[in-house]
Short mmCIF file of C-alpha atoms and ligand atoms in Angstrom, two decimals:
data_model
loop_
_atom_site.label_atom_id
_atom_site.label_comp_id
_atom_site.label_asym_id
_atom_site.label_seq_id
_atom_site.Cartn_x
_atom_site.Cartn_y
_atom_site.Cartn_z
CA UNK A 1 95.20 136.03 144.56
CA UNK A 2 91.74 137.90 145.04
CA UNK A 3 93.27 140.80 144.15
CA UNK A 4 92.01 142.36 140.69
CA UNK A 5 93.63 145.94 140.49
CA UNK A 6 92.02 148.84 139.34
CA UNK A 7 89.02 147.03 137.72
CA UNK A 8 86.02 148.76 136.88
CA UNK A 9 82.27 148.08 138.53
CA UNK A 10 81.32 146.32 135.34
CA UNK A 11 84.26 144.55 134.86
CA UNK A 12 83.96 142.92 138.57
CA UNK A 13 80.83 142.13 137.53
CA UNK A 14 81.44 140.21 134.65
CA UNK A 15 84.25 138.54 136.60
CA UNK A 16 81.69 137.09 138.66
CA UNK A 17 78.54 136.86 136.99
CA UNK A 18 76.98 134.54 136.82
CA UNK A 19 79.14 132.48 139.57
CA UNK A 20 78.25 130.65 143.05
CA UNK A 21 77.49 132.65 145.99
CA UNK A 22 80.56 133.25 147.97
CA UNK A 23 82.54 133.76 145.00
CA UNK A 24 84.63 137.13 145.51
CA UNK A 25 86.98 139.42 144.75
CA UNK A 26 88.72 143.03 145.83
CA UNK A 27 89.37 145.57 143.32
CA UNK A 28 90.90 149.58 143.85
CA UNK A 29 87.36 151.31 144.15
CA UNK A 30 86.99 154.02 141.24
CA UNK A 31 84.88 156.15 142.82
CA UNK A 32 87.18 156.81 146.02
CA UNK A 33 90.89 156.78 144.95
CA UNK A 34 92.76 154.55 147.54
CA UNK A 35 89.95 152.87 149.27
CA UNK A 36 89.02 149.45 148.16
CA UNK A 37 86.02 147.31 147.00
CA UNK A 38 85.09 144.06 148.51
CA UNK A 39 82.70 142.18 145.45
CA UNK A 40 80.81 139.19 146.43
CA UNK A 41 77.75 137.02 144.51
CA UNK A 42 75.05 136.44 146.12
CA UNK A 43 72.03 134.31 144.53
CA UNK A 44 72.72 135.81 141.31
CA UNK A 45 73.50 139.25 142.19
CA UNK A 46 76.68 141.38 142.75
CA UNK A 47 77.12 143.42 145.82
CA UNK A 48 80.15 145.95 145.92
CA UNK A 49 80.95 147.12 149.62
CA UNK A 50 82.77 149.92 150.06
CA UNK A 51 86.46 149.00 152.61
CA UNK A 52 87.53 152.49 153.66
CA UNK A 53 91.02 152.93 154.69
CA UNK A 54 89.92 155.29 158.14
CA UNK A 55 93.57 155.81 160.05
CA UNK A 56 95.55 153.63 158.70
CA UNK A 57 93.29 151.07 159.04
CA UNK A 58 90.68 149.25 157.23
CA UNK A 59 87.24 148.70 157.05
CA UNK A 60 83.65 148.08 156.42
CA UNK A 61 81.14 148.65 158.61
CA UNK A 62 83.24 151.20 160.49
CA UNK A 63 82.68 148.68 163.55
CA UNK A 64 85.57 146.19 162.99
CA UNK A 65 88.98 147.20 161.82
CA UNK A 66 91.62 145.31 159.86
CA UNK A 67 95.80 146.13 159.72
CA UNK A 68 95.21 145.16 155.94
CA UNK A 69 93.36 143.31 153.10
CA UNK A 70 94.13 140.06 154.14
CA UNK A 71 93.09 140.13 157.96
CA UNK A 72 89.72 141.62 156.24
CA UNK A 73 89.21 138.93 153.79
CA UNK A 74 89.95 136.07 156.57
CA UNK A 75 87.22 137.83 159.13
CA UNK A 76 84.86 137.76 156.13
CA UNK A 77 85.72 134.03 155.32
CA UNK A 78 84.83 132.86 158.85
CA UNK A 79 81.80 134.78 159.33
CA UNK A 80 78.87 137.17 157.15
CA UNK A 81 78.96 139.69 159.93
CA UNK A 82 76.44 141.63 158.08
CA UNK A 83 77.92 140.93 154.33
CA UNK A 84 75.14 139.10 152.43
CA UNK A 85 77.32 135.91 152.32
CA UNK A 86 80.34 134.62 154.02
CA UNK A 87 83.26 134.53 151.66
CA UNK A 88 83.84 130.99 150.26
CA UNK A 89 85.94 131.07 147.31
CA UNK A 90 88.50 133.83 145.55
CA UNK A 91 88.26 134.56 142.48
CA UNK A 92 92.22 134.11 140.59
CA UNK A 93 93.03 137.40 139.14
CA UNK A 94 94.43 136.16 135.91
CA UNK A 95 97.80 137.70 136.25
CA UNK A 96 98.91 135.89 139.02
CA UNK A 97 97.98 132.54 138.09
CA UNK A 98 100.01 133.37 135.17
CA UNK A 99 103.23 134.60 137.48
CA UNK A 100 102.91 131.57 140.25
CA UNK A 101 102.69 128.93 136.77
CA UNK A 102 105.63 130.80 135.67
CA UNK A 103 107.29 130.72 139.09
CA UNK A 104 106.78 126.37 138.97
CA UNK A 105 107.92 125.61 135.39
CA UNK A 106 110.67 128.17 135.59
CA UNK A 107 112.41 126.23 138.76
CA UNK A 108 111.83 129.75 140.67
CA UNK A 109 109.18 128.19 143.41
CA UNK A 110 111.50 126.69 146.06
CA UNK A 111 110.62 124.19 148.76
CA UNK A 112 109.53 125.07 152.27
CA UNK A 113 110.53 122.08 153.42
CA UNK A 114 114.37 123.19 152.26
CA UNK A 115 114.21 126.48 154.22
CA UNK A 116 114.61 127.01 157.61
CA UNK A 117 114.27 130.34 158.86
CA UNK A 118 116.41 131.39 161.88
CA UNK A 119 116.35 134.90 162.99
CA UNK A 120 114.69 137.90 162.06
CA UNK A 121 117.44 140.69 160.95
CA UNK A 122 115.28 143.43 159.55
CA UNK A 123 111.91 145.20 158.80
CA UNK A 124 111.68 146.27 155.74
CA UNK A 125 109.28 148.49 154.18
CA UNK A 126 107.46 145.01 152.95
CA UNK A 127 108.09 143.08 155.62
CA UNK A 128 110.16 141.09 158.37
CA UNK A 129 113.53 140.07 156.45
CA UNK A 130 115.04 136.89 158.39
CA UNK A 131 118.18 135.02 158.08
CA UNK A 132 117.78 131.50 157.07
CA UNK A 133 119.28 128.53 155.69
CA UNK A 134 118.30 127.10 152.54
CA UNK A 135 120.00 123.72 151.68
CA UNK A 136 123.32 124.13 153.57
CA UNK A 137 123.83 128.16 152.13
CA UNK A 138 122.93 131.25 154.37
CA UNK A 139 120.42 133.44 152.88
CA UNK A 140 118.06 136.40 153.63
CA UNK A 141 114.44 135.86 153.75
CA UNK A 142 112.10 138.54 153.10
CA UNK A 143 108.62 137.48 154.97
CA UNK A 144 105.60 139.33 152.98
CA UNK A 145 102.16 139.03 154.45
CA UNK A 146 99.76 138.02 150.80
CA UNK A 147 97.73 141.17 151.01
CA UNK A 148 97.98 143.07 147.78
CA UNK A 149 101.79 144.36 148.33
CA UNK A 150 102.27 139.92 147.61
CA UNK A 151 100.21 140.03 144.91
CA UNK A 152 101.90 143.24 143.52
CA UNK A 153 105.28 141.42 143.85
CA UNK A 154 103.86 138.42 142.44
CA UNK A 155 103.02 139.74 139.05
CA UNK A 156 106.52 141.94 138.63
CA UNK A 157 108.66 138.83 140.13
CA UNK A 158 108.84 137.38 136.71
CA UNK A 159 110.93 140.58 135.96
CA UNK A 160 113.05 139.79 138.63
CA UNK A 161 114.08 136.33 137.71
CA UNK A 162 115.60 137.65 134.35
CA UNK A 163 117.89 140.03 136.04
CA UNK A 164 121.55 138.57 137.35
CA UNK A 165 124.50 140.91 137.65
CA UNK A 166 126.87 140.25 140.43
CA UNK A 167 126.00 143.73 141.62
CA UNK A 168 122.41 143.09 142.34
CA UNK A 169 120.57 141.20 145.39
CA UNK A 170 120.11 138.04 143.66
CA UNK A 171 117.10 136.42 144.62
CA UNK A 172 117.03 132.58 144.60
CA UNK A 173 113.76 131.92 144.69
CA UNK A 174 110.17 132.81 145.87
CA UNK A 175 107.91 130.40 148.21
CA UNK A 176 104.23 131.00 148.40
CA UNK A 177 102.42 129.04 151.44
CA UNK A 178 99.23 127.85 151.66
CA UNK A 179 98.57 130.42 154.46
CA UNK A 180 98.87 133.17 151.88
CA UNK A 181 102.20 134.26 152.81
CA UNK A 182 104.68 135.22 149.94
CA UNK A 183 109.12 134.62 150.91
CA UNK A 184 111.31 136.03 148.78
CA UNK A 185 114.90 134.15 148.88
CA UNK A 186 117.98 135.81 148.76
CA UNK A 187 121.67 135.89 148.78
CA UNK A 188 122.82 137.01 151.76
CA UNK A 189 124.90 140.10 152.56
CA UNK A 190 126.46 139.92 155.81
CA UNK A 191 127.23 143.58 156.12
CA UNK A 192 123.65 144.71 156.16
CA UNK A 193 122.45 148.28 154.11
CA UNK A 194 125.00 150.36 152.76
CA UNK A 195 123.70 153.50 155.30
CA UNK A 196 124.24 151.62 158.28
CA UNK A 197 128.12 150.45 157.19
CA UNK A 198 129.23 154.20 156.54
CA UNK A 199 127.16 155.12 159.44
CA UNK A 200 128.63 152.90 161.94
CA UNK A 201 132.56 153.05 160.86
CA UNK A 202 132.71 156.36 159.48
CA UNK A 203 135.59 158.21 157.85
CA UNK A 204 137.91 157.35 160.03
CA UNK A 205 137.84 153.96 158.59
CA UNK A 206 136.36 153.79 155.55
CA UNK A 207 139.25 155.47 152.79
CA UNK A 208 138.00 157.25 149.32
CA UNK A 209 139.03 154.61 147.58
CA UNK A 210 136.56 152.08 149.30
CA UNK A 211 133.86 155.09 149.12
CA UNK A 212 134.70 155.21 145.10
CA UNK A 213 134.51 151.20 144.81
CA UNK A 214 130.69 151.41 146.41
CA UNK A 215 129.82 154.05 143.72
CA UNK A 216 131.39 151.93 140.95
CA UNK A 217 129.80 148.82 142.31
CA UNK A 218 126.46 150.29 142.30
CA UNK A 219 127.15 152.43 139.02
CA UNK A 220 127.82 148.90 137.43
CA UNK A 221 124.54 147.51 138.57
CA UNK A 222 122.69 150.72 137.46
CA UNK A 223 124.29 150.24 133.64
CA UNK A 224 123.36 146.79 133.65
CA UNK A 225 119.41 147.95 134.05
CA UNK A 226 120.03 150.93 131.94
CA UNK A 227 121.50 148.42 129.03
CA UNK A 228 118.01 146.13 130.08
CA UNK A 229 115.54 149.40 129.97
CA UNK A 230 114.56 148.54 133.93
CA UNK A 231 113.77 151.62 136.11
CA UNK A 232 114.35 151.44 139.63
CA UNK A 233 112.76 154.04 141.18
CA UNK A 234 113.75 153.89 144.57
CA UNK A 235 117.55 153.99 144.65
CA UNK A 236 119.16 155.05 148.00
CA UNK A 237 121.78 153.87 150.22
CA UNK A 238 119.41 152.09 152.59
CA UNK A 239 118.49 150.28 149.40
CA UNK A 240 121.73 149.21 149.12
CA UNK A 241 123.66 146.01 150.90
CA UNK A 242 127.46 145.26 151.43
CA UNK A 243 128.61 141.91 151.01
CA UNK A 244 131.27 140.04 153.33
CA UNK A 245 133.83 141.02 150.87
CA UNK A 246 132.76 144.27 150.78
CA UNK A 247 130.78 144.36 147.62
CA UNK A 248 128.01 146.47 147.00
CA UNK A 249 124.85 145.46 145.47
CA UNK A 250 121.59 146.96 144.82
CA UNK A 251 118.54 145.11 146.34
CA UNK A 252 114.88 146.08 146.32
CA UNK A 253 114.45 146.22 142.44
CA UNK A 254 110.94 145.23 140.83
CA UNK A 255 109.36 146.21 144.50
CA UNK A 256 108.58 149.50 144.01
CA UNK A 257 106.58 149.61 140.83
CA UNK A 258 103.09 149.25 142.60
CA UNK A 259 103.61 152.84 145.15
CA UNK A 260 104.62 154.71 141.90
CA UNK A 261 101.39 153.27 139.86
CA UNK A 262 98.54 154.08 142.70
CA UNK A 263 99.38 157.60 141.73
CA UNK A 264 100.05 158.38 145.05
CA UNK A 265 103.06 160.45 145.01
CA UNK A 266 102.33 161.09 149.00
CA UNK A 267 104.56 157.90 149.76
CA UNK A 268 107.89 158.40 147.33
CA UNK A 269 110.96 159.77 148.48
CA UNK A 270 110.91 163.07 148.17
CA UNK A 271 114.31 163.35 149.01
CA UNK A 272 115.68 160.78 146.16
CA UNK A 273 113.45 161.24 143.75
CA UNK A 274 113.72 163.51 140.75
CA UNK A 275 112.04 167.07 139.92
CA UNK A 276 110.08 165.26 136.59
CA UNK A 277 109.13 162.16 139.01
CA UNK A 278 107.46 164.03 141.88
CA UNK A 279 105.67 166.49 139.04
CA UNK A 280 104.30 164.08 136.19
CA UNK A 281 105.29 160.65 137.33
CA UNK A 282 107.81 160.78 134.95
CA UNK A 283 110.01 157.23 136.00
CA UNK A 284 113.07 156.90 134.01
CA UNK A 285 116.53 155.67 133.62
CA UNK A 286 117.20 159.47 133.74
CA UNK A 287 115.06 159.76 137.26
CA UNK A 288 117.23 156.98 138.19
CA UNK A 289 120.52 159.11 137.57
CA UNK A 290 118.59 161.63 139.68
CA UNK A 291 118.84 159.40 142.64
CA UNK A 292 122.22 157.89 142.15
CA UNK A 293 123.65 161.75 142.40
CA UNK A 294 121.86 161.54 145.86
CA UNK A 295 123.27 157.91 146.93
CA UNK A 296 126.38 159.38 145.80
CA UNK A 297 126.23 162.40 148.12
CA UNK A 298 125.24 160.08 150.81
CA UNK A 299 128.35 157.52 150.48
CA UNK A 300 130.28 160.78 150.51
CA UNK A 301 129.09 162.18 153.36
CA UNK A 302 128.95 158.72 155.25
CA UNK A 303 125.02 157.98 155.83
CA UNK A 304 124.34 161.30 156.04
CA UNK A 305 120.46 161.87 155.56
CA UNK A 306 120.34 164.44 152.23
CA UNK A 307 119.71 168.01 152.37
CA UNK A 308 120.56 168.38 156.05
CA UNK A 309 118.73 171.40 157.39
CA UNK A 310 116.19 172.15 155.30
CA UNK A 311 112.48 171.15 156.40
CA UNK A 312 111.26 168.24 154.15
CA UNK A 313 108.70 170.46 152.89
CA UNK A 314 110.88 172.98 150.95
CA UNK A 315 113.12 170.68 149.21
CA UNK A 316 110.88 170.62 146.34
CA UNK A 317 110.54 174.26 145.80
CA UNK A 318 114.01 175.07 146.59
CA UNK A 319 115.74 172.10 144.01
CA UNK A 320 113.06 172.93 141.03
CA UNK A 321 114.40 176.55 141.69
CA UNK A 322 117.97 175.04 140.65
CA UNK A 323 119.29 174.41 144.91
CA UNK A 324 121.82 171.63 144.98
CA UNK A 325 123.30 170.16 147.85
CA UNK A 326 126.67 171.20 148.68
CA UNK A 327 130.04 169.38 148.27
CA UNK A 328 130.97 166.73 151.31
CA UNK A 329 133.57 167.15 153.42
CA UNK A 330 136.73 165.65 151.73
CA UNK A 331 134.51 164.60 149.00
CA UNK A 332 137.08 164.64 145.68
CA UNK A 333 136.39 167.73 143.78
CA UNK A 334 135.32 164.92 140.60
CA UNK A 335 132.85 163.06 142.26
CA UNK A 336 131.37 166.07 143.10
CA UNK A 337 131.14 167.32 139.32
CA UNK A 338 129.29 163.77 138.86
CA UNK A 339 126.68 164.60 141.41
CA UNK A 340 125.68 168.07 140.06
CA UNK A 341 125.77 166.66 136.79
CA UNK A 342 123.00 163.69 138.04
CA UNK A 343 121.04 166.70 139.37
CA UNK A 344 120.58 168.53 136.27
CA UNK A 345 116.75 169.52 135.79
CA UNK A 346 116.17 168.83 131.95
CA UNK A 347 116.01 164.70 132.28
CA UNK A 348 117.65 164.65 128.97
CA UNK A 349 120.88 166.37 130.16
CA UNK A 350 121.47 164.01 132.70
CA UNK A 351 124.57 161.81 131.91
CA UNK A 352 123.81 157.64 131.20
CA UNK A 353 124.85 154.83 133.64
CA UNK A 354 126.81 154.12 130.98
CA UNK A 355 129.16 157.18 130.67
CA UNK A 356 129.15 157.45 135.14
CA UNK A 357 130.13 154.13 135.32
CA UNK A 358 133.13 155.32 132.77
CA UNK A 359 134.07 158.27 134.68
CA UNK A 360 133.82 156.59 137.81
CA UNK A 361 136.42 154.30 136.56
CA UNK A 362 139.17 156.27 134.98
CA UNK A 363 138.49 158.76 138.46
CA UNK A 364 139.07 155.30 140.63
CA UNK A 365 142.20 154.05 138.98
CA UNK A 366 143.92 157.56 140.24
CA UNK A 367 142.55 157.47 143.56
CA UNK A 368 143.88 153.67 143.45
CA UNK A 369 146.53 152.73 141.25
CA UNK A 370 146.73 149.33 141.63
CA UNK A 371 143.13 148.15 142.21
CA UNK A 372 143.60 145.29 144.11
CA UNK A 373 141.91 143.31 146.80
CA UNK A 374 139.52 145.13 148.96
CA UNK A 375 140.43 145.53 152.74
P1 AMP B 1 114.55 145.98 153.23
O1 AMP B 1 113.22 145.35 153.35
O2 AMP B 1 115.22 145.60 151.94
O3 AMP B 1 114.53 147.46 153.43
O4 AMP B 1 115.48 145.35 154.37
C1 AMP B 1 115.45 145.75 155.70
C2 AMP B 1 116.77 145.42 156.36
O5 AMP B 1 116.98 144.02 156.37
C3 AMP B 1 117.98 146.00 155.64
O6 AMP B 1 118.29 147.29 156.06
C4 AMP B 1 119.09 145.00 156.01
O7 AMP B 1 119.65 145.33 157.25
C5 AMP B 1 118.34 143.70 156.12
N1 AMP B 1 118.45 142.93 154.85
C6 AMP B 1 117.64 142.99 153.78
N2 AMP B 1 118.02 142.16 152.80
C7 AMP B 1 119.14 141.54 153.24
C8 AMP B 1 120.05 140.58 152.68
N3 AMP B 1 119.88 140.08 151.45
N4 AMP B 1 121.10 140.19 153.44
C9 AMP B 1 121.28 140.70 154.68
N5 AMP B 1 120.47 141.61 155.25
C10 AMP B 1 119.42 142.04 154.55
#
């Protein structure tokens, strides 16, 4: 909620100028990319202190250290310790009043009182996911701690709540406690992440035709963004969750916008993400394409982790040199036309969602004549 962004000196300033003492805020500092700036007023006056991020951690006064924002902003609240005020009252950044209004009038702010959280099942990349039970129905809980990863979410959730396909994650609703604490409710998918299924039962279990239904499933849900101009970015198999009836879906969308905007390309994929993407930034349906060739060699090669062999730090060189991964074992000659064509470099020659998802379809009706009920 005290989180402002990349906001500039003045701009922070104005924010809180001329407001009590206490008031504060914590914008991306300017001057040193990825550290942050803790603003506070004091008797009239601004200060701007410096929160390095030293190891993983944060901090100050390089005497007490902090896992992240919100730990910091809580030790502040309690006590000065050396600040020129304690820290009494946030100031909203706009947006996400905005988003949690939106979240209340839009029936998308559920009741804690409804929810009961059971066990945890995960830990995700944004934190614990639990299984839970909201109003009778089992559902997946995703637990995020309201440092500026919550706040992130908060703002792009909106997004979220205007996306429903049956093959995406679909959220429920959001909770945000007084504690600061953001949970994201979802449907549940009892067979966990799509790496871990092919993983644990292999080929000797899972048939082609299942293997083409996965791609097809997730090929639908990738059209249905294409059609809706949303990008992705971070589509993989471990992004992806099977159903009880086996259905794919694609989960994790709208929480990977704020890693691609902090220009810090040290944290994406390397392995999933496209040529154009790593380079310039360049996030696209087409970068998306890029990725789904990968998730498509890794449902193929059942979980395998891609480009098997080579160190992590020549991928880059080697695929901008035109290196593509080879064809799985007992991968169908077709599919494996559809990933090199995903892996082309020129963006712009990459196929749509659109005609995949076609291709996909005429290839799975003569793997499976009579698509029927799954096994
Ligand atoms: P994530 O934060 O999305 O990476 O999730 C971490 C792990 O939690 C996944 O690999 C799944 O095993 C589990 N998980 C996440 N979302 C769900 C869900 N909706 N239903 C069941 N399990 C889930």
């Amino acid at each position: 909620i005290w989180f402002h962004g990349k906001i500039t000196r003045d701009q922070a300033e104005r924010l809180l100028y001329p407001h009590e003492t206490g008031l504060f805020l914590v914008r991306e500092s300017t001057n040193f990319p990825g550290d942050y700036t803790l603003c506070v007023s004091c008797d009239g006056k601004v200060e701007h202190y410096r929160i390095i991020y030293h190891n993983g951690k944060l901090t100050i006064d390089e005497e007490e250290y902090f896992e992240n924002l919100m730990q910091l902003v809580e030790h502040y609240t309690k006590d000065a310790d050396g600040l020129c005020t304690k820290l009494i009252k946030p100031k909203l950044e706009e947006g996400t009043v905005a988003a949690q209004d939106e979240f209340s009038r839009s029936g998308w702010a559920l009741k804690r009182k409804d929810l009961t959280l059971l066990q945890s099942i995960g830990k995700g990349e944004f934190g614990d996911v639990m299984v839970g039970d909201y109003r009778g129905t089992k559902v997946a809980v995703k637990c995020i701690k309201h440092d500026a990863t919550a706040q992130a979410f908060v703002a792009e959730a909106s997004v979220m709540t205007q996306l429903r396909h049956n093959n995406l994650v679909q959220m429920l609703g959001v909770i945000l406690e007084e504690t600061g604490s953001l949970f994201i409710v979802t449907e549940y998918m009892a067979k966990g992440s799509l790496v871990d299924y092919l993983r644990s039962r292999g080929r000797t279990v899972i048939g082609v035709d299942s293997l083409i239904n996965f791609s097809l499933d997730v090929c639908e849900a990738m059209e249905y963004l294409e059609a809706n101009n949303f990008v992705h970015r971070d589509l993989a198999a471990r992004n992806v969750l099977v159903s009880e009836d086996n259905i794919a879906k694609v989960s994790d969308f709208g929480l990977t916008k704020e890693a691609s905007n902090t220009e810090d390309t040290a944290k994406l994929p390397v392995k999933w993400t496209s040529p154009e993407a790593l380079r310039e930034k360049k996030f696209s349906t087409k970068s998306d394409v890029w990725s789904y060739g990968i998730l498509l060699w890794e449902i193929f090669s059942f979980g395998r982790v891609p480009y098997p062999r080579i160190p992590l730090k020549e991928v880059v060189p080697r695929v901008e040199k035109g290196y593509k991964m080879d064809c799985p074992d007992g991968c169908p000659e077709v599919v494996y036309n559809i990933m090199t064509q995903c892996w082309i470099l020129d963006p712009d020659a990459r196929p749509s969602f659109h005609m995949l998802r076609e291709r996909l379809q005429y290839i799975s009706q003569g793997v499976q004549p009579v698509k029927g009920k799954r096994q």
